Structure formats: C-alpha cells, structure tokens
Short mmCIF file of C-alpha atoms in Angstrom, two decimals:
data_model
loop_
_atom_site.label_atom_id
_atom_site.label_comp_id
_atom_site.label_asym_id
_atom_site.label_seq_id
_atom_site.Cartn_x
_atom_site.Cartn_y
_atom_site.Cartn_z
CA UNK A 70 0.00 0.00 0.00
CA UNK A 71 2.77 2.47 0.51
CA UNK A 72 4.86 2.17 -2.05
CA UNK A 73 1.55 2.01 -4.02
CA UNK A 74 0.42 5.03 -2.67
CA UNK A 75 3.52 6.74 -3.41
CA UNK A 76 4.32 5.45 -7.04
CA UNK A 77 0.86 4.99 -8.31
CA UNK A 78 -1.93 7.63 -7.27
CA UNK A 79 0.54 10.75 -8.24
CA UNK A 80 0.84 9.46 -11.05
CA UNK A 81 -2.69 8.74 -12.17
CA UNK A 82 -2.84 10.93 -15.24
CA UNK A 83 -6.76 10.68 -15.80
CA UNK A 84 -7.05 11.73 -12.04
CA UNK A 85 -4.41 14.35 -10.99
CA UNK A 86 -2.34 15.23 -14.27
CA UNK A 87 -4.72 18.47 -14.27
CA UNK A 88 -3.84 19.83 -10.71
CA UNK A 89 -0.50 20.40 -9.16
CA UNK A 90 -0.94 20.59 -5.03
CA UNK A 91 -2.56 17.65 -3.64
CA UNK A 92 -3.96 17.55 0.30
CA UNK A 93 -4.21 14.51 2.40
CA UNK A 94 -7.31 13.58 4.92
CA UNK A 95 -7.28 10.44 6.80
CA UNK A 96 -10.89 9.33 7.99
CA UNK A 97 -11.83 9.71 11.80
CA UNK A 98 -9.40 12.64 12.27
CA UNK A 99 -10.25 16.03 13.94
CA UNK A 100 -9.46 19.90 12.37
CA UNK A 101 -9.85 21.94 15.63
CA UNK A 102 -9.07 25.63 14.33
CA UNK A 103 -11.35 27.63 12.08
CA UNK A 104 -9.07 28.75 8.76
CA UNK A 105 -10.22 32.01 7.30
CA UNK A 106 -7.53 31.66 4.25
CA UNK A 107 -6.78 28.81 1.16
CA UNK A 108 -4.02 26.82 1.81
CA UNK A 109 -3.51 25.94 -1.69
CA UNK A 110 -3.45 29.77 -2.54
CA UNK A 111 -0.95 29.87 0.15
CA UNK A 112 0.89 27.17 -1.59
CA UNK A 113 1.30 28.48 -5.01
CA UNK A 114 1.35 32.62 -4.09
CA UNK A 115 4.53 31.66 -1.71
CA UNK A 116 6.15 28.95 -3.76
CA UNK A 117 5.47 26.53 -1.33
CA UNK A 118 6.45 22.52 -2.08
CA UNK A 119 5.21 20.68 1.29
CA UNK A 120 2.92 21.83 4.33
CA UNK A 121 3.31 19.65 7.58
CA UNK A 122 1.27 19.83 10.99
CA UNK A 123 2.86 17.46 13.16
CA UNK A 124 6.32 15.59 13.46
CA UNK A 125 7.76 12.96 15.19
CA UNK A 126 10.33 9.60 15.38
CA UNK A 127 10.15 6.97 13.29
CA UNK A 128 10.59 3.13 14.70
CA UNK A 129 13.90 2.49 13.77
CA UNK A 130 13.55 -0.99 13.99
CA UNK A 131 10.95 -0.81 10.65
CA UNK A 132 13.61 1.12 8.51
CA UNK A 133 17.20 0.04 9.65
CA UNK A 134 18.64 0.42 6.18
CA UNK A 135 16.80 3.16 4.45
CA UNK A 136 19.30 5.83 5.77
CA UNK A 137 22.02 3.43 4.22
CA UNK A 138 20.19 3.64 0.81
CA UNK A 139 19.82 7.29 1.44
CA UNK A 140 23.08 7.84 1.56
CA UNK A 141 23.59 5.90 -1.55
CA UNK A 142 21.49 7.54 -3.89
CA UNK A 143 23.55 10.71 -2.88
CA UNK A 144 26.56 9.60 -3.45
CA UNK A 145 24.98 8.58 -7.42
CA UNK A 146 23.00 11.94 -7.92
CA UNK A 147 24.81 14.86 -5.79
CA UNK A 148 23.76 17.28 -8.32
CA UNK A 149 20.21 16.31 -7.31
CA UNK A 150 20.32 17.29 -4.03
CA UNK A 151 20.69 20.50 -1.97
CA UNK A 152 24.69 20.28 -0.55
CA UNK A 153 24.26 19.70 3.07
CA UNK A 154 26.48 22.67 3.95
CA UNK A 155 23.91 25.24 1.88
CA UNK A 156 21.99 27.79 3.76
CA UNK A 157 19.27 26.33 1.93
CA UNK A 158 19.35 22.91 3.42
CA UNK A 159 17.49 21.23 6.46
CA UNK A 160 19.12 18.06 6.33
CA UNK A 161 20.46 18.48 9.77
CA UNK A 162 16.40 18.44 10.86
CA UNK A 163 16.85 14.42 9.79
CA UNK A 164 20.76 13.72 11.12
CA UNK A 165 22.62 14.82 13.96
CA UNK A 166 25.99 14.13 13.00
CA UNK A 167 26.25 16.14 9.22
CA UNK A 168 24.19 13.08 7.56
CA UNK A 169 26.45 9.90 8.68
CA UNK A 170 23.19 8.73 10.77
CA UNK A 171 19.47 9.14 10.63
CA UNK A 172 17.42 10.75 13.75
CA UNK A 173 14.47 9.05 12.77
CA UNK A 174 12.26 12.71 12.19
CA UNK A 175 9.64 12.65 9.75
CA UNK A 176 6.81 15.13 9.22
CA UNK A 177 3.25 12.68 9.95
CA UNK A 178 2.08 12.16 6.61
CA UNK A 179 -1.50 12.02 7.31
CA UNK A 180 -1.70 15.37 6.90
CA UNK A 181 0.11 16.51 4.10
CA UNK A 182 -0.37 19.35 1.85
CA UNK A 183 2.08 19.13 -1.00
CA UNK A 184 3.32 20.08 -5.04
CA UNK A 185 2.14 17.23 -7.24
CA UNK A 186 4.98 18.83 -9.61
CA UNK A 187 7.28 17.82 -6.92
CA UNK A 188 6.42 14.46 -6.85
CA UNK A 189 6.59 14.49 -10.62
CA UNK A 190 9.99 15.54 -10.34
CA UNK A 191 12.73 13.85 -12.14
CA UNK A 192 14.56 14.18 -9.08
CA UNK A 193 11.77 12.91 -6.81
CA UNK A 194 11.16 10.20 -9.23
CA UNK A 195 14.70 8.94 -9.64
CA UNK A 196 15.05 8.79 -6.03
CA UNK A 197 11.80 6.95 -5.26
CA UNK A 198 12.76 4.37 -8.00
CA UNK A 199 16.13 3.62 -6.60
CA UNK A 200 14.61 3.46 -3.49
CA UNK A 201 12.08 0.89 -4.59
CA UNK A 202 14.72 -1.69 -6.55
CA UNK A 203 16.38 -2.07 -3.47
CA UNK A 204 13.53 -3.63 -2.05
CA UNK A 205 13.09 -2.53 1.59
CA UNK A 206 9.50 -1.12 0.78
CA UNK A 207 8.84 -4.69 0.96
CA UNK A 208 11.29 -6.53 2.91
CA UNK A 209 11.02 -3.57 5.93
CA UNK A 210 8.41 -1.48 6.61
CA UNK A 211 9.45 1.91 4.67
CA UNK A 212 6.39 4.27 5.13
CA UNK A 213 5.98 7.00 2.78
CA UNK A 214 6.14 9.77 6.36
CA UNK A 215 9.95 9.04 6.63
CA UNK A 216 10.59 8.68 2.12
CA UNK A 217 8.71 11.88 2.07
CA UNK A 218 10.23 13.60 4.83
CA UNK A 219 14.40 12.56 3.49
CA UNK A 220 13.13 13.82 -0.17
CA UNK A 221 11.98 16.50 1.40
CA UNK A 222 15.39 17.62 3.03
CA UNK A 223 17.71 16.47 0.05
CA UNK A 224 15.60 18.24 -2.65
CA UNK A 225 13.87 21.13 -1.58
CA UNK A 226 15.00 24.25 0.42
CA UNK A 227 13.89 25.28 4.38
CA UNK A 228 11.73 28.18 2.73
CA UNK A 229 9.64 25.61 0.55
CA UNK A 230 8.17 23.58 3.52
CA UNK A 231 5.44 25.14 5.26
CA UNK A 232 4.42 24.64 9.05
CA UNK A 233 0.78 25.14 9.09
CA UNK A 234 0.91 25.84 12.72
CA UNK A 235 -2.78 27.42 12.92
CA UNK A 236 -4.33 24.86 11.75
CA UNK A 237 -5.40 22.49 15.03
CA UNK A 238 -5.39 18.95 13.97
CA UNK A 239 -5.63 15.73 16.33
CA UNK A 240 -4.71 12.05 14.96
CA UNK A 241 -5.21 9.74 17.59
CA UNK A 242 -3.34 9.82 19.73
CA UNK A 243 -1.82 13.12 19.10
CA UNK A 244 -2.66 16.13 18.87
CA UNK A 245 -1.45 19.94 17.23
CA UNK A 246 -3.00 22.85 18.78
CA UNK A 247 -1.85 26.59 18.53
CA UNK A 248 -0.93 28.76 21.89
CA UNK A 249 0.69 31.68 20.75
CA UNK A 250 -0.64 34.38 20.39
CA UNK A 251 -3.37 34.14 23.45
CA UNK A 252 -6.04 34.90 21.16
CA UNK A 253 -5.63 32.23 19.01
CA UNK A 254 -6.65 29.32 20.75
CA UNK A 255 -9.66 30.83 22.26
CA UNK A 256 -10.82 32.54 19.44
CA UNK A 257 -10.44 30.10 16.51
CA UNK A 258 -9.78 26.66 17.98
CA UNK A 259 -11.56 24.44 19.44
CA UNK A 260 -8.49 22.17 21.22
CA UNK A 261 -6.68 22.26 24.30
CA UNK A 262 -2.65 23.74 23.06
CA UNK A 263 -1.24 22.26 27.10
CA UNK A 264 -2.23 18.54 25.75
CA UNK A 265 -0.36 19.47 22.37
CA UNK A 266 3.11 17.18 21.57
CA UNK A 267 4.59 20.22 19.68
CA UNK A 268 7.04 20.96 22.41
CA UNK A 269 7.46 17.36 23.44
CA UNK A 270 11.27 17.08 22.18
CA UNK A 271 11.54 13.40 23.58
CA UNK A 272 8.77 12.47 20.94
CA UNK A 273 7.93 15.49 18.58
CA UNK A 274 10.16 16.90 15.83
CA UNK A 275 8.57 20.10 15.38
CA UNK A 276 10.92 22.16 17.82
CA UNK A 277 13.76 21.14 16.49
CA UNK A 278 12.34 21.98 13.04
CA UNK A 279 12.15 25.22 13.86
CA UNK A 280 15.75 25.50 15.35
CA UNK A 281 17.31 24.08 12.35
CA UNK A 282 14.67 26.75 9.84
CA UNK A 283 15.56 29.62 12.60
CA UNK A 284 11.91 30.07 13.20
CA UNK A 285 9.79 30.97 15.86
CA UNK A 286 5.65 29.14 15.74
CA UNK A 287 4.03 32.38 15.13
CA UNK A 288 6.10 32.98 12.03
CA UNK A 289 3.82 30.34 10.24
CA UNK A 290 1.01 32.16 11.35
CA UNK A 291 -1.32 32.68 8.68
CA UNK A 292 -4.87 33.27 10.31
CA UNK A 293 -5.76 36.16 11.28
CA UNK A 294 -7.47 37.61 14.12
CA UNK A 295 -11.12 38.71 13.89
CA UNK A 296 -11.27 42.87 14.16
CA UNK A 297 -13.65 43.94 16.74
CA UNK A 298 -16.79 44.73 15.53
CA UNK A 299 -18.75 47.97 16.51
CA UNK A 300 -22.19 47.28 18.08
CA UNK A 301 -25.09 47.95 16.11
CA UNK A 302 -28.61 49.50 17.98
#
C-alpha cells in the first residue's frame, strides 16, 4: 500500500495530471481551528512545495537500512540534491551528525499538503525508483512519512516547507494545537494547546524543526485575528 500510494496515485494521469498541489485527509481525524484563508493559494502565491502539521520519530527498527540507501542515492545523484552545507538545506532536521546517521524525524504524513509537480519531479522520481529496486518497501516497513520527509530535506530548500501551525489537527493519539498568540486558541480553535506534543522534544520533531529553519511558531502564522466589531442598535 505504501509504495503504491507513493508510485501509483501521483501518477494517475486521468485523475491528478490536471492539478499540481494535492492535500491529504485520513478518515476519523479532527481539524480543531477555524481557517479564514486557502491553503492551496498559500501554496502556489509563496512557492510553497510541502505543508506539515505534526512531526515525530520513526521506529527504527521498521527502517534500519533506508538511511544506508539514502546515503547511496547521494553519493549517485549529488547534483540532485541540496549540498548539506547550503543555507538552503534542512538536512540536519533528519541527522545529527552532518548526515552519517538518521534521527528518525519525519513530518506525519496524514496530513500533508504538498506540489504534485514535486512528486513528478525527475529528481523525486529517480530517487523513489532507486529506493524501490532495493527492495526494503517490501522486505522492511518503509512508510511514505519518513521517504517523504528525506526527499523533502535532500531536494527542496527550508523556505519551501510550510508549518501550518494554525491549523489544530488531532490524529489519535496526538494532537497539534496553537498557543501563541493568546487569542488564538480561544478565538479560533476548538483544542486544548497544554495537551499538544509540539514541544514534546523526547517524541515530537517540530521544535527542532524550527531550530534548524531559525523560526519561531508564530512565524507560520497565517490566520488572522477577527477585528472587533462595533455594536449595532
């Protein structure tokens, strides 16, 4: 199913050859924020390639030699990827030690808002085919969160992934809910932001997304705040 998922329905051309962003919803999932803007507009007026919510750690024990093939495919095609020393690169969001060794982050794919272009990609395709004649999608458990997340940080830049931080969204068990500013979750969620993982650094991915990006929450803040209306006699 994943490697299905990830070869197959992008490439549909009766279905999707049309459109170029794609969004992911998984069924008994909860959106806990009202949003007042189109993500998709978002997408294309900033030149946006992937939109993430939550992040966390793989199980190593399902992947212990994609990082191996990783490395690989970037010793065959280092014109394909962004050099790890470029201001432009996150790769140090997915390895601690300047790529030797995989942290196990990966943005949850099951919400995903991303560029169907990108996907189309001769780079995205070349590494998701050399990915799949090794075999591990079938002989491990390679889920497309983690493929996803490593094309991610060898292909595009930090300014091309989006955190849609305003936008509440629970998976059981876990759950992203806006705090800052004050406003926010009282006047357009609907979620509790102390029993959000976002912060959780033992589990979640997300703060040290934003160390590695040098961003603070609110500076994916899209939303807006609701101007006080006057009263009307």
């Amino acid at each position: 199913m994943i490697r299905d998922l990830k070869l197959n329905v992008f490439n549909l051309k009766s279905i999707v050859s049309n459109h170029d962003l794609f969004r992911r919803v998984e069924p008994d999932v909860r959106f806990s924020c009202d949003v007042d803007y189109d993500p998709f507009k978002l997408m294309r007026e900033r030149d946006l390639k992937y939109g993430f919510t939550i992040s966390i750690r793989e199980y190593e024990k399902t992947i212990p030699t994609l990082w191996d093939r990783v490395k690989e495919f970037a010793d065959l095609y280092p014109d394909y990827i962004i050099p790890f020393n470029s201001s432009d690169s996150f790769v140090n969001w997915l390895s601690d030690d300047g790529g030797d060794t995989y942290n196990m982050c990966h943005f949850w794919s099951n919400f995903e808002i991303g560029s169907l272009k990108w996907l189309r990609s001769k780079e995205y395709l070349a590494f998701f085919n050399y990915l799949d004649q090794t075999g591990g999608f079938f002989y491990e458990r390679w889920g497309d969160a983690p493929v996803h997340s490593i094309a991610a940080a060898l292909f595009l830049k930090k300014s091309e992934v989006h955190f849609f931080y305003d936008m509440g969204y629970f998976h059981d068990p876990i759950l992203h809910c806006p705090s800052e500013p004050s406003w926010l979750p009282i006047k357009k969620c609907n979620c509790d932001p102390s029993n959000s993982m976002d912060d959780d650094r033992d589990f979640s991915c997300t703060a040290h997304f934003l160390d590695i990006v040098e961003k603070r929450k609110t500076d994916y803040l899209i939303t807006e705040r609701q101007p006080k209306r006057d009263r009307v006699f």
